[in-house]
PDB file of C-alpha atoms in Angstrom:
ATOM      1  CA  UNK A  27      58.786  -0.284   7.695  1.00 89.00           C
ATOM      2  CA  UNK A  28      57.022  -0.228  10.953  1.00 96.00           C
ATOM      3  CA  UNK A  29      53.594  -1.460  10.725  1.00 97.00           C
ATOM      4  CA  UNK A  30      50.962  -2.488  13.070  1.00 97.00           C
ATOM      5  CA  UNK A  31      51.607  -6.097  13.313  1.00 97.00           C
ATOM      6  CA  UNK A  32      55.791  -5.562  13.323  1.00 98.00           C
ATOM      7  CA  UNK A  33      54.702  -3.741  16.661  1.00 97.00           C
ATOM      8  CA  UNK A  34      51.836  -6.348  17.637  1.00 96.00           C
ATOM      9  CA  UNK A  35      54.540  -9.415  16.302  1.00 96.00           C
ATOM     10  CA  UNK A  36      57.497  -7.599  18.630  1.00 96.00           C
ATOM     11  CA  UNK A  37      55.692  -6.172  21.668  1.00 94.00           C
ATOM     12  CA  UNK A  38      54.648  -9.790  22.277  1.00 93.00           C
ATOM     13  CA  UNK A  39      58.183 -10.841  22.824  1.00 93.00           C
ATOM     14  CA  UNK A  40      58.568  -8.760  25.407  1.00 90.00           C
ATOM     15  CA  UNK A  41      57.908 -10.010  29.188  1.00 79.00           C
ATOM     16  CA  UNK A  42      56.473  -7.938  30.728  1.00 68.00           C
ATOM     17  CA  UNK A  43      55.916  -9.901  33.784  1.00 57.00           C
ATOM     18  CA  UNK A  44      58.981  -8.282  35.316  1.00 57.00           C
ATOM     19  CA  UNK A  45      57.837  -4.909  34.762  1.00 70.00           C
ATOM     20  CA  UNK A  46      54.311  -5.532  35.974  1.00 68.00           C
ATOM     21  CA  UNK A  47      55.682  -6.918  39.125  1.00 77.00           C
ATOM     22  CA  UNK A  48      58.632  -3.847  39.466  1.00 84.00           C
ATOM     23  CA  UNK A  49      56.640  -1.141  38.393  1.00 91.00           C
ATOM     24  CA  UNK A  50      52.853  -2.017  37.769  1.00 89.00           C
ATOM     25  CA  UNK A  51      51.485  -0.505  40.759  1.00 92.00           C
ATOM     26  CA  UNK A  52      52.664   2.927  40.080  1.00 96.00           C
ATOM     27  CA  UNK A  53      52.101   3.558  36.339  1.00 95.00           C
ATOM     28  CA  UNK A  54      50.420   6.634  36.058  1.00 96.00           C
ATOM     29  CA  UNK A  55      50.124   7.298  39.654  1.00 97.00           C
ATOM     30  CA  UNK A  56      49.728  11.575  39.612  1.00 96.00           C
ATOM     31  CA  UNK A  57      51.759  12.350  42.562  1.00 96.00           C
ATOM     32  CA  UNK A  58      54.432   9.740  42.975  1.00 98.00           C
ATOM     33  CA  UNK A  59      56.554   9.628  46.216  1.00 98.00           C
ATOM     34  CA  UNK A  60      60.447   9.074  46.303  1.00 98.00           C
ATOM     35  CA  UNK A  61      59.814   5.560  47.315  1.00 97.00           C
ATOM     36  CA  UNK A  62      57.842   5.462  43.985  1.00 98.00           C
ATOM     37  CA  UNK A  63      60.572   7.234  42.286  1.00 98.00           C
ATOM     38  CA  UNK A  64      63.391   5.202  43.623  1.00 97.00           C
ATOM     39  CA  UNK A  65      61.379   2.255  41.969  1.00 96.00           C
ATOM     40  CA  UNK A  66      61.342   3.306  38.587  1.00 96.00           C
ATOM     41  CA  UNK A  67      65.153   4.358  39.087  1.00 96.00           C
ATOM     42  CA  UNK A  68      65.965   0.323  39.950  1.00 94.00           C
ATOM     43  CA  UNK A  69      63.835  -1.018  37.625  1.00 92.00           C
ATOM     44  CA  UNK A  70      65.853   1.280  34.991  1.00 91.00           C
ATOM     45  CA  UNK A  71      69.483   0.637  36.297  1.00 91.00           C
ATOM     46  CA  UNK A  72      69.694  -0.942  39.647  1.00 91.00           C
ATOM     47  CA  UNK A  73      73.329  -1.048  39.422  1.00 93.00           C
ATOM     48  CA  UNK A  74      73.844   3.059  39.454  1.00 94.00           C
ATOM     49  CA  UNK A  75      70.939   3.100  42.421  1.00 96.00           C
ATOM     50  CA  UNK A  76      73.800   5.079  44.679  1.00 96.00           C
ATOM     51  CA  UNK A  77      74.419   7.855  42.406  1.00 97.00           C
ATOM     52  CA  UNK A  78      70.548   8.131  42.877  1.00 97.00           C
ATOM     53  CA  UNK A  79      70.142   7.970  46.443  1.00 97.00           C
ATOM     54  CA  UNK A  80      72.995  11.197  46.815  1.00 97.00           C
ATOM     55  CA  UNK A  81      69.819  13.710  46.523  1.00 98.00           C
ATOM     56  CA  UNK A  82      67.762  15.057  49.043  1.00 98.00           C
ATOM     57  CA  UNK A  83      64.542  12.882  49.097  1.00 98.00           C
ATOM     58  CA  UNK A  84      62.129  16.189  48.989  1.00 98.00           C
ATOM     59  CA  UNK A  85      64.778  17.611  46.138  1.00 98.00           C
ATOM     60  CA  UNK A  86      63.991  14.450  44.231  1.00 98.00           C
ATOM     61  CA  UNK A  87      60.048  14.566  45.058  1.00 98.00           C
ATOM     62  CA  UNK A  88      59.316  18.247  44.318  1.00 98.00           C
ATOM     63  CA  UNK A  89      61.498  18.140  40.914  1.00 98.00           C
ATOM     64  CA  UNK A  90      60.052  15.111  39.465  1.00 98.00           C
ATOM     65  CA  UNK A  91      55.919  16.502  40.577  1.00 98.00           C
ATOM     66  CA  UNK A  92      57.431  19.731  38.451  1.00 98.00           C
ATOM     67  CA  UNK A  93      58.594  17.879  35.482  1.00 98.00           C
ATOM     68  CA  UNK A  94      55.337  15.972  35.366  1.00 98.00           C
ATOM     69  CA  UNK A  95      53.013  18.971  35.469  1.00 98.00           C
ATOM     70  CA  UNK A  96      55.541  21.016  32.877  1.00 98.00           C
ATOM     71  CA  UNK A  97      53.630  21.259  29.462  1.00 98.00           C
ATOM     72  CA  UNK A  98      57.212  21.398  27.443  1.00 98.00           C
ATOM     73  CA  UNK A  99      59.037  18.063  27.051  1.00 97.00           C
ATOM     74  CA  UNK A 100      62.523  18.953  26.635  1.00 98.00           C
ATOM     75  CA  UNK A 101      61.943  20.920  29.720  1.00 98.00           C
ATOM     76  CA  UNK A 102      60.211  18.313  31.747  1.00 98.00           C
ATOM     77  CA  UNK A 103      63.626  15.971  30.606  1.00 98.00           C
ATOM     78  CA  UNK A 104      65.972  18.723  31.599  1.00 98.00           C
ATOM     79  CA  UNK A 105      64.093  19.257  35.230  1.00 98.00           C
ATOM     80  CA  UNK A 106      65.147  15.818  35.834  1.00 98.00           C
ATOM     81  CA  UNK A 107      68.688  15.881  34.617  1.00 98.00           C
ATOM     82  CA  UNK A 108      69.389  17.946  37.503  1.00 97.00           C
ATOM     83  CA  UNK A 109      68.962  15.617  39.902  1.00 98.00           C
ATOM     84  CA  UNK A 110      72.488  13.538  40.532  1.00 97.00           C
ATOM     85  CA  UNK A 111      72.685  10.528  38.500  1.00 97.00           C
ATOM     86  CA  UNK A 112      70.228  10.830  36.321  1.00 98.00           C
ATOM     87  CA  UNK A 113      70.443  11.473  32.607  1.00 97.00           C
ATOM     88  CA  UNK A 114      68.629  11.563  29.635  1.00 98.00           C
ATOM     89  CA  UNK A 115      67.237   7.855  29.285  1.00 97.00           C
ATOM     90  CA  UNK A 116      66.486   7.780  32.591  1.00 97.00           C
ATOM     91  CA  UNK A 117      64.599  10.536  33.009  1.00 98.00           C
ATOM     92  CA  UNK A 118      62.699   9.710  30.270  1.00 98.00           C
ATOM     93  CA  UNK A 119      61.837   6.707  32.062  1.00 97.00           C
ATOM     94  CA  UNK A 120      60.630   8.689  34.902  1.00 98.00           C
ATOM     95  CA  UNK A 121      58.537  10.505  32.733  1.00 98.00           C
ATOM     96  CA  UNK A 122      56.850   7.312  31.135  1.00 97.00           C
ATOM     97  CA  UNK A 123      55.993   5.846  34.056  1.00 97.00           C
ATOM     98  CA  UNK A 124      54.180   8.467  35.608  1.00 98.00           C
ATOM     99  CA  UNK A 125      52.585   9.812  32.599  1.00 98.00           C
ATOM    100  CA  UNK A 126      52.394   6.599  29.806  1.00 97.00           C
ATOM    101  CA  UNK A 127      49.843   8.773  28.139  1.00 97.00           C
ATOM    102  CA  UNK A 128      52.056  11.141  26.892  1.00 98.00           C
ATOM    103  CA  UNK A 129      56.322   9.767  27.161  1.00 98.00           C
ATOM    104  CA  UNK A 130      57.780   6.790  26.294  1.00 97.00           C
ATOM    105  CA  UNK A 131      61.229   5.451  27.798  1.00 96.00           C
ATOM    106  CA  UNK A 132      64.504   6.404  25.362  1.00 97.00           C
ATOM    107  CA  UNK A 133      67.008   3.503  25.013  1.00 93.00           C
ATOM    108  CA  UNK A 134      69.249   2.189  23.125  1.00 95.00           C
ATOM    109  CA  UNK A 135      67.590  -0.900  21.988  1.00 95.00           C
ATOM    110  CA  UNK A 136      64.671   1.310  21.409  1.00 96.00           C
ATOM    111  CA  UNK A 137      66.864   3.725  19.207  1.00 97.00           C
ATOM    112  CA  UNK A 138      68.538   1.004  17.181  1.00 96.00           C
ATOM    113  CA  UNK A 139      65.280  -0.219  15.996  1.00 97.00           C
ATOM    114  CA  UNK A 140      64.085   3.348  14.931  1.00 97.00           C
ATOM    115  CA  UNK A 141      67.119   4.110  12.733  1.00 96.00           C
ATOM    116  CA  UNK A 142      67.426   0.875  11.324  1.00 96.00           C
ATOM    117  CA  UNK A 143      64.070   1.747   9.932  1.00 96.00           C
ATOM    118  CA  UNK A 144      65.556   4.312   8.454  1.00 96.00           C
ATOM    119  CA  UNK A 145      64.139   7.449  11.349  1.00 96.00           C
ATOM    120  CA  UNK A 146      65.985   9.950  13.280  1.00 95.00           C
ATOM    121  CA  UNK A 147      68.742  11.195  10.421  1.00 93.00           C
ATOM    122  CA  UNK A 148      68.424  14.476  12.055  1.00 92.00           C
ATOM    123  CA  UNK A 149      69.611  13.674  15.096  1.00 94.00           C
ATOM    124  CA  UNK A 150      72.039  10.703  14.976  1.00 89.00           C
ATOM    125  CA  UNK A 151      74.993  13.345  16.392  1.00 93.00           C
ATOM    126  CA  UNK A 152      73.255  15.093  18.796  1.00 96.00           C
ATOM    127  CA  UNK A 153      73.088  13.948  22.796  1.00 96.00           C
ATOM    128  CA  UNK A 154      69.980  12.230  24.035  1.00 97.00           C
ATOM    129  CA  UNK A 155      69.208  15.562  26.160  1.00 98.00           C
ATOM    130  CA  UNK A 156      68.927  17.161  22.597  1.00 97.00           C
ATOM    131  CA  UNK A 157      67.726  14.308  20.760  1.00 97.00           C
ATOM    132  CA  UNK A 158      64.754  13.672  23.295  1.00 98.00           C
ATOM    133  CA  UNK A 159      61.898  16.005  21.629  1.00 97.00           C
ATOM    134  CA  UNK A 160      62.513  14.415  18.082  1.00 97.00           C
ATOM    135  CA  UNK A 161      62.607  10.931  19.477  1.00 98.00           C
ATOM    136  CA  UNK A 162      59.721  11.615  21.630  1.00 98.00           C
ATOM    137  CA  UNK A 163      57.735  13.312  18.900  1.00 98.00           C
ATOM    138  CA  UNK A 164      58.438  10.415  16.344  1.00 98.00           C
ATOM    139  CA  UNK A 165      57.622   7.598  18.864  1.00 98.00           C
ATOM    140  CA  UNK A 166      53.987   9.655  19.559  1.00 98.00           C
ATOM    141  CA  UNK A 167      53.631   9.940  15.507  1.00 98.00           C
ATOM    142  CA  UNK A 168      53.878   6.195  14.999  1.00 98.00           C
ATOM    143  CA  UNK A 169      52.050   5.055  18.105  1.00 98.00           C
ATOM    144  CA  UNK A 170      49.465   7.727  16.544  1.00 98.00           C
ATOM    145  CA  UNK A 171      49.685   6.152  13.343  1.00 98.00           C
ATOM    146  CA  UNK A 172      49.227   2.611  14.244  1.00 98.00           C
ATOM    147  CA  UNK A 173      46.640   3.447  17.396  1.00 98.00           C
ATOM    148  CA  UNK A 174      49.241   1.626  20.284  1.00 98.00           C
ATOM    149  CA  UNK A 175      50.153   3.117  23.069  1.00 96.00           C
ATOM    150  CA  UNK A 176      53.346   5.071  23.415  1.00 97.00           C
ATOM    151  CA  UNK A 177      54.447   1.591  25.867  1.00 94.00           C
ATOM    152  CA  UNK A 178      53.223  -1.201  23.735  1.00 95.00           C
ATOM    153  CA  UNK A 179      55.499   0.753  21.108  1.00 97.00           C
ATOM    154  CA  UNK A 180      58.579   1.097  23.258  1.00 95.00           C
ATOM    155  CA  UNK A 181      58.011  -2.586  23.884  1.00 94.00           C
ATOM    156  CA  UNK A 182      58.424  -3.511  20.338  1.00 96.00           C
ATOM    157  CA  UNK A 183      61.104  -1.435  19.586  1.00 97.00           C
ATOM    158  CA  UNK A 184      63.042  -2.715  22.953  1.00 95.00           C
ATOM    159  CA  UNK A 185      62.165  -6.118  21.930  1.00 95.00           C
ATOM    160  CA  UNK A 186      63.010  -5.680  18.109  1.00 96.00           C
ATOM    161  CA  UNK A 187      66.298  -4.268  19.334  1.00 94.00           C
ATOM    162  CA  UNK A 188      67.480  -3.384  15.917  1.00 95.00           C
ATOM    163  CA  UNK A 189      65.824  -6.005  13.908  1.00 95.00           C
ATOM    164  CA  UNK A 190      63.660  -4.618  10.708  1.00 95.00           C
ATOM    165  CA  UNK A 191      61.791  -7.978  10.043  1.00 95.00           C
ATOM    166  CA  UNK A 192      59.341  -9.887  12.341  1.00 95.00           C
ATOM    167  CA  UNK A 193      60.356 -12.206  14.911  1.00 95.00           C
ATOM    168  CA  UNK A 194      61.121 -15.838  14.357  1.00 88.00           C
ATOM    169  CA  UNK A 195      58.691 -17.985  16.369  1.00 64.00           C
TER     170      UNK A 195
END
């Protein structure tokens, strides 16, 4: 079961050094630049950065300012899908950077850990595209639950990567 301290116990094992020092100065920033954007897209997957860099720069800008400002999720993910190498997990990572408040990034290390607590039956055969509002929705209910942010959660559940119990020290 997660509880408050599993997500205290395993967000604490993650460094987040590396992301401080990758992405720190642009969390949250309202109207992020393809520079910006291009960050968050190495600090996901550095390795597929080319796919990436295909789009137009303003094609990349003006769809990722219109899937922050769009009020449905699925359609904020599938604004960003759009765009040439990116997919599901990334552009939910897109999403969480800019707006922490209300997305958290989808993995699979993050996934792992939910349904080895025994969440998301209901979507364990759909694609992430499809799975994205139920995994988003479920991350915001426990992060609601145990009053953590939607990042110190995806921290925990990256960390945890699968593992039900607390950490070893």
């Amino acid at each position: 079961m997660i509880t408050h301290g599993w997500i205290a116990a395993w967000a604490d094992q993650y460094d987040d050094a590396f992301d401080d020092d990758r992405i720190g100065a642009i969390v949250g920033k309202v109207d992020p630049t393809y520079r910006d954007i291009e960050q968050v897209y190495r600090w996901k997957s550095a390795r597929a950065i080319g796919h990436f860099q295909k789009n137009a720069k303003p094609l990349v800008t003006r769809r990722v300012r219109s899937a922050l400002a769009e009020p449905d999720e699925a359609v904020a993910l599938a604004t960003l899908v759009e765009l040439h190498g990116v997919k599901a997990r990334m552009a939910s990572a897109i999403l969480a950077v800019f707006r922490p408040e209300r997305y958290t990034v989808m993995d699979r290390r993050a996934w792992e850990s939910l349904t080895r607590h025994g969440l998301l039956p209901d979507v364990q055969s759909l694609s992430w595209q499809a799975a994205w509002p139920t995994y988003l929705a479920e991350c915001r209910r426990i992060a609601g639950t145990h009053r953590v942010t939607l990042r110190e959660l995806d921290r925990a559940l990256w960390a945890a990567q699968g593992e039900v119990g607390l950490p070893s020290s």
